[in-house]
mmCIF file of C-alpha atoms in Angstrom:
data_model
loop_
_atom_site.group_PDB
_atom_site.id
_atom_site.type_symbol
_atom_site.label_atom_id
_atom_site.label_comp_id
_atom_site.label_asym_id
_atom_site.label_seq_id
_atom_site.Cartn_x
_atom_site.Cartn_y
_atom_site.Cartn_z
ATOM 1 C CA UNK A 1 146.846 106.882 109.293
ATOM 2 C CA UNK A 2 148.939 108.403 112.242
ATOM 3 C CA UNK A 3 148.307 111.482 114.160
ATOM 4 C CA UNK A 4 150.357 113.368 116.310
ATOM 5 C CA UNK A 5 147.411 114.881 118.432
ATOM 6 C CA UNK A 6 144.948 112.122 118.605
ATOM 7 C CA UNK A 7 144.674 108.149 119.180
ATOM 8 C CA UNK A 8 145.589 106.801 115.960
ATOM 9 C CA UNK A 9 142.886 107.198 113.036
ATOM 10 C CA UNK A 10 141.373 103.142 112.886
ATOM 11 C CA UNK A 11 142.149 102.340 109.728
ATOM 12 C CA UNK A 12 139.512 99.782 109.978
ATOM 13 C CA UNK A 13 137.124 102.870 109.115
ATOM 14 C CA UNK A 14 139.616 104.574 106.943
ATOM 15 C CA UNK A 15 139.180 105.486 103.039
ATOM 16 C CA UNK A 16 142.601 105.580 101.254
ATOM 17 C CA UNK A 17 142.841 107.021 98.270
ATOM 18 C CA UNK A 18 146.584 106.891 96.781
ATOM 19 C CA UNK A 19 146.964 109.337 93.789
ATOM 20 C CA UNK A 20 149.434 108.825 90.642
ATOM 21 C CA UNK A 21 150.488 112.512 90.878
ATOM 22 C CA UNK A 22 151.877 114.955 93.514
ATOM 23 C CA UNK A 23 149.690 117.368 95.043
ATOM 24 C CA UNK A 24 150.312 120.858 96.207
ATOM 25 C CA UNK A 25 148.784 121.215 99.921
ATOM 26 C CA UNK A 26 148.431 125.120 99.645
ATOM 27 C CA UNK A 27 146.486 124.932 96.099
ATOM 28 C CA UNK A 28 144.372 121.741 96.982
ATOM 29 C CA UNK A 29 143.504 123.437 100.629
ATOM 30 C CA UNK A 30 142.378 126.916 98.581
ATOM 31 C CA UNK A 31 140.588 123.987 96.624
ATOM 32 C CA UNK A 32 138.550 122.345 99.260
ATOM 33 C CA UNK A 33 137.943 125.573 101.270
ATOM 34 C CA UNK A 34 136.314 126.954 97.890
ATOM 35 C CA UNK A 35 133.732 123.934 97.745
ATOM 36 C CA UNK A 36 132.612 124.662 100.988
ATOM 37 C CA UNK A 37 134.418 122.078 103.397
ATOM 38 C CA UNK A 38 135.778 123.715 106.819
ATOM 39 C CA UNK A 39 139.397 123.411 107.436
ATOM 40 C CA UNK A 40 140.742 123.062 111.141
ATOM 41 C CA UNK A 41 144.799 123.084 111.698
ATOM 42 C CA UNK A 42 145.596 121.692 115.479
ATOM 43 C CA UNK A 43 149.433 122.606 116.132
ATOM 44 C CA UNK A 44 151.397 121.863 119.186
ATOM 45 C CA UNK A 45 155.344 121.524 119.888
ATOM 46 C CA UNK A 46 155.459 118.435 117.571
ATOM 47 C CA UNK A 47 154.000 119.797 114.559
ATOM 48 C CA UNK A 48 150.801 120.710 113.300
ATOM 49 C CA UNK A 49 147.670 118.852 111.104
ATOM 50 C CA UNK A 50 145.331 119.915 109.262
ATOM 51 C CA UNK A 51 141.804 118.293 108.864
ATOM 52 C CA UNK A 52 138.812 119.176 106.619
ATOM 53 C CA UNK A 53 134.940 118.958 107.678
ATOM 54 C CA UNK A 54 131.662 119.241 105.374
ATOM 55 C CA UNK A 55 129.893 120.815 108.680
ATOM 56 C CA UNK A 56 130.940 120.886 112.526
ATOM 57 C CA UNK A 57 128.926 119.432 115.142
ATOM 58 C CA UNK A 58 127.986 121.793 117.616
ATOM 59 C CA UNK A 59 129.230 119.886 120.582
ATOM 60 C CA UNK A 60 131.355 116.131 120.853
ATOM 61 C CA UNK A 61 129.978 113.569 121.432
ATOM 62 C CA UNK A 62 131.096 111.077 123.830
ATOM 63 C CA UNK A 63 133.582 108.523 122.792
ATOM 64 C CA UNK A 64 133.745 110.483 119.593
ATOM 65 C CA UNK A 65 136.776 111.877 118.126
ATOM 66 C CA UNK A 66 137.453 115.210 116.583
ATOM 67 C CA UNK A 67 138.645 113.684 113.476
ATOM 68 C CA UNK A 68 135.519 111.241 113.165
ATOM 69 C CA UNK A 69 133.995 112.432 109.344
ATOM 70 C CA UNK A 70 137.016 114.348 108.505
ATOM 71 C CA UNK A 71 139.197 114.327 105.185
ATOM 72 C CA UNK A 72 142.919 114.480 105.895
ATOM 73 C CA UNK A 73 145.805 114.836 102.675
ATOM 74 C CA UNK A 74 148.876 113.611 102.942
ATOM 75 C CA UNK A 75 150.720 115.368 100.191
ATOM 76 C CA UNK A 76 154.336 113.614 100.690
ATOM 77 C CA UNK A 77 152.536 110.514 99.812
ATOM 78 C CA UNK A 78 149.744 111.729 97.247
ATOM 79 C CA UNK A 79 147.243 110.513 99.709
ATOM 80 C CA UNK A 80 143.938 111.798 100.669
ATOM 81 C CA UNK A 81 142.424 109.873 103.602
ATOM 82 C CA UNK A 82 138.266 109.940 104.313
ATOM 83 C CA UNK A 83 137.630 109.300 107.999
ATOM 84 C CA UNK A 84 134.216 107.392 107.333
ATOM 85 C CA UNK A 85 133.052 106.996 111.346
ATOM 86 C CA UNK A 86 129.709 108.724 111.431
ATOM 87 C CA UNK A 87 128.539 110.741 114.362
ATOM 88 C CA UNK A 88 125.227 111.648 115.149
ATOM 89 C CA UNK A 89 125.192 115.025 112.996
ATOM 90 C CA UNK A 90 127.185 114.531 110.172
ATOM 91 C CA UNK A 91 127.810 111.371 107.697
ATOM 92 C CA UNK A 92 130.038 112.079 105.611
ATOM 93 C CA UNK A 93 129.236 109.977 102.442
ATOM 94 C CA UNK A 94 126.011 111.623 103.129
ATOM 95 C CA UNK A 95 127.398 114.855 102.674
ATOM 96 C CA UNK A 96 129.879 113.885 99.237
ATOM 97 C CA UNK A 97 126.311 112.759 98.006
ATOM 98 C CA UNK A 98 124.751 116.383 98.346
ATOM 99 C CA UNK A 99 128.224 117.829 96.933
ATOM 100 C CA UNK A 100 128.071 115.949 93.968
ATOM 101 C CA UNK A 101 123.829 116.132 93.271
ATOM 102 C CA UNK A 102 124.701 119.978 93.632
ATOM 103 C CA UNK A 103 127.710 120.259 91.291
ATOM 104 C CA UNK A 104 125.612 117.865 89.048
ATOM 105 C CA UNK A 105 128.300 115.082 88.762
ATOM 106 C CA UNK A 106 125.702 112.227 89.263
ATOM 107 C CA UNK A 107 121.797 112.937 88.853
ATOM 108 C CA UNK A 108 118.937 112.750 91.341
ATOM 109 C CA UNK A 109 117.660 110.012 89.024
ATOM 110 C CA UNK A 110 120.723 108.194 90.056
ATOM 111 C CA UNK A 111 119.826 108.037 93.591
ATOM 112 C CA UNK A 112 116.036 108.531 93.741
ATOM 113 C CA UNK A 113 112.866 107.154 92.107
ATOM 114 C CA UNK A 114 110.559 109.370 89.736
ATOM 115 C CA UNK A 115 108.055 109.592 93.044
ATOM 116 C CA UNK A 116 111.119 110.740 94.993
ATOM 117 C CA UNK A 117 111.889 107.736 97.367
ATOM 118 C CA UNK A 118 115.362 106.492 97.424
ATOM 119 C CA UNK A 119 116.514 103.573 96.111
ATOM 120 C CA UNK A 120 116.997 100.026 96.634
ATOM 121 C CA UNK A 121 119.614 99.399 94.325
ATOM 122 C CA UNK A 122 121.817 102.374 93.486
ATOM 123 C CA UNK A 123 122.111 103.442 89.480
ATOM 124 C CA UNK A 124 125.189 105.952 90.071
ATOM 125 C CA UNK A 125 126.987 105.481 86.754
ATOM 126 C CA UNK A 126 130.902 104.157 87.454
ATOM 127 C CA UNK A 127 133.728 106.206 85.825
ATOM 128 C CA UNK A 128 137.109 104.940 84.728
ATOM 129 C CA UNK A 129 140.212 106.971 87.277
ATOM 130 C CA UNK A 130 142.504 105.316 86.507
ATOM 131 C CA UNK A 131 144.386 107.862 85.426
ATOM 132 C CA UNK A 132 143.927 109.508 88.652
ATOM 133 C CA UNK A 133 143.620 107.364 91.279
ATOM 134 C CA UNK A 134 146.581 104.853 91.967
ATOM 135 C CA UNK A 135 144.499 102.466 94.710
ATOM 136 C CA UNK A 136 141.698 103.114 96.646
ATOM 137 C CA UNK A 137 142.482 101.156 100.383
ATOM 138 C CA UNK A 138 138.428 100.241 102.051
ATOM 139 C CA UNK A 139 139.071 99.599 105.976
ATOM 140 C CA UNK A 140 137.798 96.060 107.212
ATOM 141 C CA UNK A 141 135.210 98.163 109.335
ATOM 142 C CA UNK A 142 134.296 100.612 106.392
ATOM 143 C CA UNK A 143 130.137 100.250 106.701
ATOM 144 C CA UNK A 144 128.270 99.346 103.494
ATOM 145 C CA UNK A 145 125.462 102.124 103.973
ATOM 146 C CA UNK A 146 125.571 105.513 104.780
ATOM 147 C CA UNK A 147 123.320 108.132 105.647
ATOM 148 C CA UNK A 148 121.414 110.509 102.962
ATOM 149 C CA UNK A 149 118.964 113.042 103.238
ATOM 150 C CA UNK A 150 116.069 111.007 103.927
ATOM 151 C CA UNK A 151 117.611 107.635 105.709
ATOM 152 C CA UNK A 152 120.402 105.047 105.451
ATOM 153 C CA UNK A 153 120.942 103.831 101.795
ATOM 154 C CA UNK A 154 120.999 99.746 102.314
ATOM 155 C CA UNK A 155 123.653 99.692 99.264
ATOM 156 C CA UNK A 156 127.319 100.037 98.892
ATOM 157 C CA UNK A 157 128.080 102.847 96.362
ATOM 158 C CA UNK A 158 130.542 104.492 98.651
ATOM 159 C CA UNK A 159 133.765 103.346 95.824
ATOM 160 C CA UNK A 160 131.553 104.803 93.089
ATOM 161 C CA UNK A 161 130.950 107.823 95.228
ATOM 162 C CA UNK A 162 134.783 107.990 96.553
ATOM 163 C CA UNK A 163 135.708 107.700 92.376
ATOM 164 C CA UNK A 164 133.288 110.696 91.488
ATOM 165 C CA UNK A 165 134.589 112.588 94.375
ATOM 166 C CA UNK A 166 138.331 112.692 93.755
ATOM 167 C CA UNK A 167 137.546 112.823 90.245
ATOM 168 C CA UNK A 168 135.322 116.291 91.271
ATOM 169 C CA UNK A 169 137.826 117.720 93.628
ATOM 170 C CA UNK A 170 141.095 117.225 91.191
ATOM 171 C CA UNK A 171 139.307 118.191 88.755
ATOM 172 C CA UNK A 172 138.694 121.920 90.647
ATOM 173 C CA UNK A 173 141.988 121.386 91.950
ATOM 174 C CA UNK A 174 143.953 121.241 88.372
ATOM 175 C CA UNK A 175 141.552 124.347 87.323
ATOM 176 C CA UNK A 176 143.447 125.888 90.783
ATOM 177 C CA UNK A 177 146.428 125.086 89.991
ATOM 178 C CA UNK A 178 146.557 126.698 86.480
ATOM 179 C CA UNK A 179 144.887 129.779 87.864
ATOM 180 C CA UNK A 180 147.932 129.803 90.259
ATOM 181 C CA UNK A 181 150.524 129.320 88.219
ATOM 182 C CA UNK A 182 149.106 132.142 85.741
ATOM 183 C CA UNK A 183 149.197 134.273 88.559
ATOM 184 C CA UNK A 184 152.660 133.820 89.423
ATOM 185 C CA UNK A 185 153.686 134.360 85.922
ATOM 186 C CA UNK A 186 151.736 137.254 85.544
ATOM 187 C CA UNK A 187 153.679 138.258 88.740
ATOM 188 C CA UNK A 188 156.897 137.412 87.871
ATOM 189 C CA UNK A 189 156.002 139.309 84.177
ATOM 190 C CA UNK A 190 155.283 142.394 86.348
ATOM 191 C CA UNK A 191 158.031 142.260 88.539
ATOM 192 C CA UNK A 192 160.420 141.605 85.161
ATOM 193 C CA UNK A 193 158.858 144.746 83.536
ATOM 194 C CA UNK A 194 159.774 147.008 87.241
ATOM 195 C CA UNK A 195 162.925 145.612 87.009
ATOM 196 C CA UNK A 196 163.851 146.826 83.243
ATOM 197 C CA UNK A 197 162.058 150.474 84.294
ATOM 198 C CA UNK A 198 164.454 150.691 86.654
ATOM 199 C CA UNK A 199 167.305 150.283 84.822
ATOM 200 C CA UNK A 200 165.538 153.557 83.190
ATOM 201 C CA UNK A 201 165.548 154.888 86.471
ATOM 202 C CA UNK A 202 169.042 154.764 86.966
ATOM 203 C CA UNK A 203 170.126 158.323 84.582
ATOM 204 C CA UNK A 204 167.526 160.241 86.865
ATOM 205 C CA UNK A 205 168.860 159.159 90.031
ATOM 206 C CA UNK A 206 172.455 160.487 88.445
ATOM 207 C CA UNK A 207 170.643 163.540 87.622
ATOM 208 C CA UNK A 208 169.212 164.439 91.350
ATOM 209 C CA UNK A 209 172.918 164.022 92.297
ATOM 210 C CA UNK A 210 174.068 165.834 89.505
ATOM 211 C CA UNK A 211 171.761 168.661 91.055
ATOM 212 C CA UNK A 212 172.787 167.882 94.419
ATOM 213 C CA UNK A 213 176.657 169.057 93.702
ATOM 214 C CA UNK A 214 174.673 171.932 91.922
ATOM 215 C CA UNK A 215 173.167 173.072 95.210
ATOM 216 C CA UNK A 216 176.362 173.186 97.040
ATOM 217 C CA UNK A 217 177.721 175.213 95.104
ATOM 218 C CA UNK A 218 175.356 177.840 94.912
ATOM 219 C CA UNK A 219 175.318 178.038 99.013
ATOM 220 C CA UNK A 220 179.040 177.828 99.154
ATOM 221 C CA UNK A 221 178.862 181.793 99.946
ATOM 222 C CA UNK A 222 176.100 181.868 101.695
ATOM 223 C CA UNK A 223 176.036 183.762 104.857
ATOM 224 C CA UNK A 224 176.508 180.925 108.047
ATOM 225 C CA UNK A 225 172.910 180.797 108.984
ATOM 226 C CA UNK A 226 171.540 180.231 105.228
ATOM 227 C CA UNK A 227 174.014 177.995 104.324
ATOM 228 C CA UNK A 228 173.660 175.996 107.254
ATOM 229 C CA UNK A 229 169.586 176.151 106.298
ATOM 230 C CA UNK A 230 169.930 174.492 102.773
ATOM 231 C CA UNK A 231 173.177 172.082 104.177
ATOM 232 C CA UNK A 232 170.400 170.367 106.100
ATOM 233 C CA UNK A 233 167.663 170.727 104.011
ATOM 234 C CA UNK A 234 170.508 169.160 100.980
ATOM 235 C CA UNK A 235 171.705 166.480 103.446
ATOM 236 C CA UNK A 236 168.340 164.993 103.987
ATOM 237 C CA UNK A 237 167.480 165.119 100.727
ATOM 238 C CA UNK A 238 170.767 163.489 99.541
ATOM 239 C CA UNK A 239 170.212 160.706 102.379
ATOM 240 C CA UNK A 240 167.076 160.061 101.356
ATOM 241 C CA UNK A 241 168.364 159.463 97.458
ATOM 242 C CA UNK A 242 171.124 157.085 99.130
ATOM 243 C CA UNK A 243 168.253 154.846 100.218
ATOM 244 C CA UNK A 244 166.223 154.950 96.942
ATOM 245 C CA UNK A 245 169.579 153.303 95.293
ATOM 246 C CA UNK A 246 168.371 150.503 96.695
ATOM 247 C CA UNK A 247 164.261 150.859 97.295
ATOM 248 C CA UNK A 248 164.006 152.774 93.874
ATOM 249 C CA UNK A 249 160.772 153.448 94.135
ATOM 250 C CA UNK A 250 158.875 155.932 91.012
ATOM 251 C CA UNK A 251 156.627 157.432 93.319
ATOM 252 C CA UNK A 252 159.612 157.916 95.684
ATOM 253 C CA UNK A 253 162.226 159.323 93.382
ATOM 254 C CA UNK A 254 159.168 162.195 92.238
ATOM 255 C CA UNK A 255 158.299 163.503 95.604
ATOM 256 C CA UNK A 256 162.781 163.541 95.839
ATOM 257 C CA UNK A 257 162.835 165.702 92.395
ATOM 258 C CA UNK A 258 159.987 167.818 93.931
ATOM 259 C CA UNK A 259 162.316 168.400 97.092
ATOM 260 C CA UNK A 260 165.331 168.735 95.077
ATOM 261 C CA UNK A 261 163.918 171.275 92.571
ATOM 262 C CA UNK A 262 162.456 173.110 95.106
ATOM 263 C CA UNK A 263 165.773 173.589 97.401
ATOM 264 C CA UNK A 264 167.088 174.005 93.930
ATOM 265 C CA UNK A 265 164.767 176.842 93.125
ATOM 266 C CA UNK A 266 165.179 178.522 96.336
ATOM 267 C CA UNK A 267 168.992 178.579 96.257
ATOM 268 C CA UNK A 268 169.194 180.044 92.607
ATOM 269 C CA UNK A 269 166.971 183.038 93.190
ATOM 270 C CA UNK A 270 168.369 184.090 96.874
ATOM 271 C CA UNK A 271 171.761 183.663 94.522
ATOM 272 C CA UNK A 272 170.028 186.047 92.222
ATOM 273 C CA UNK A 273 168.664 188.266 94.254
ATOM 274 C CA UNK A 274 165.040 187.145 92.306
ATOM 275 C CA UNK A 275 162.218 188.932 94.087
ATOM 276 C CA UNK A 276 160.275 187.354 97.330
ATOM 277 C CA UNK A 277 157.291 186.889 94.947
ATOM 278 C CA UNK A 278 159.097 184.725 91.880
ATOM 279 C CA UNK A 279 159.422 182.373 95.401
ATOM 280 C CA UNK A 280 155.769 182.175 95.686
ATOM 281 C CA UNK A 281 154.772 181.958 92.131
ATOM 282 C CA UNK A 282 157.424 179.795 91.644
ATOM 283 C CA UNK A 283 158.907 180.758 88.162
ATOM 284 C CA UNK A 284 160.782 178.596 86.601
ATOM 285 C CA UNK A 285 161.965 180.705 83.831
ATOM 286 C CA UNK A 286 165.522 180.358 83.555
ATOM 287 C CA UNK A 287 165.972 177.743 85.805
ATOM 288 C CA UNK A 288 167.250 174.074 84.869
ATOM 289 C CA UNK A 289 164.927 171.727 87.385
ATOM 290 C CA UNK A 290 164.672 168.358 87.137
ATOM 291 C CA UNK A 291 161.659 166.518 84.955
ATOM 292 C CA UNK A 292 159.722 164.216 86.929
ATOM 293 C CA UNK A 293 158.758 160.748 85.924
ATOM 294 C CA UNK A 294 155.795 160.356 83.682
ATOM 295 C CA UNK A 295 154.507 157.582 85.893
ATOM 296 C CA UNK A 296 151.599 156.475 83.377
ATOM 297 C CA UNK A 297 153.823 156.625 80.161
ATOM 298 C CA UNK A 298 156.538 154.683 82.279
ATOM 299 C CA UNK A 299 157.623 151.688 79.960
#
């Protein structure tokens, strides 16, 4: 495996896992971050990668690289790629071992004997992946033991492990991918139902402008100084509806109805010569103002 940051990956101590499907980076990332593995992206001018960790060492060790224990995917390909050099703090076989006791895909039994000593000779039951995994690729250099909680294990189960592994993570990364595909029809469902409320929308937005011409033509005789008041007030207002053409936003067009019906209001009792106190209280008798959208009944 190539990188663009570091000295090449030796794929003499490389895990390759080909896959029969495509993968989707975002949803198996969310996946991976979810079972607890790190994720570290290094970028520069020629691109960026992204590599996953079961734990960080604290500091690097010398002639130790950054991606030593690491998982890298390789979605184009349906590849995922296990970095099996150990460094002093972290073995990583050691750490798919604790993943999988914990999620109770193989048993303690598997691994250790009734009076809690590990094993000579492993007992981790094999699965069949076939349908999942295309061709696993062991590096010449790939070491038969690994670490584990308590020492090295002397036997190879590091394919049985890699098997149970992929198995684990596709498995939580197909549950993902529903859940993500649920949510974007549940989005696209929502966004379908806004769209045929605003076709509903449509009549009131005729109606404010309906009012609009109203306006005018109540302050056409307005003394200069009034009528300039409410041209203002009636050109904002009318500017503002010009935008909500294309925002149409509810909540929007009901604070413009408020500001229409209100101007509205105004301009029909100074017309009327209505007293100073029907401005206050704000009777509506007699007047034709706009209803505002029933926002929780909205269909």
């Amino acid at each position: 495996m190539n990188s663009i940051f570091f000295n090449k990956i030796e794929d003499a101590k490389c895990i390759k896992i080909y896959l029969h499907e495509k993968i989707d980076e975002k949803v198996i990332n969310d996946t991976l971050i979810k079972l607890g593995l790190i994720s570290l992206e290094f970028a520069n001018s020629k691109g960026s990668e992204k590599y996953y960790y079961f734990k960080l060492a604290y500091e690097f060790e010398r002639g130790k690289k950054i991606t030593n224990s690491s998982i890298k995917l390789d979605a184009e390909n349906s590849c995922i790629y296990i970095d099996d050099t150990p460094t002093y703090s972290v073995d990583i076989f050691g750490e798919i071992e604790k993943l999988l006791l914990y999620n109770k895909i193989i048993d303690r039994d598997e691994i250790y004997t009734k009076s809690g000593s590990r094993m000579n000779n492993h007992e981790i039951h094999e699965i069949d992946v076939n349908d999942i995994i295309k061709e696993i690729e062991f590096g010449s250099r790939v070491e038969s033991a690994y670490r584990g909680n308590d020492g090295y294990t002397t036997y190879n189960a590091k394919e049985i492990l890699t098997k149970h592994f992929i198995k684990f993570i596709i498995d939580k990364y197909k549950e993902e991918l529903s859940l993500s595909k649920n949510n974007s029809k549940n989005k696209m469902k929502k966004e379908k139902v806004k769209e045929l409320n605003i076709e509903k929308l449509n009549p009131i937005i005729r109606k404010c402008e309906d009012k609009i011409i109203e306006i005018k033509d109540i302050i056409k005789d307005f003394d200069y100084s009034d009528k300039k008041t409410y041209e203002e007030l009636t050109s904002k207002v009318e500017n503002d509806l010009k935008e909500l053409e294309n925002i149409k936003n509810v909540n929007k067009i009901n604070e413009i109805i408020d500001e229409i019906n209100k101007i509205y209001r105004n301009a029909y009792n100074k017309k009327n010569n209505v007293s100073s106190l029907s401005y206050i209280m704000e009777t509506d008798e007699n007047i034709d103002l706009i209803k505002k959208i029933d926002i929780e009944n909205l269909e």
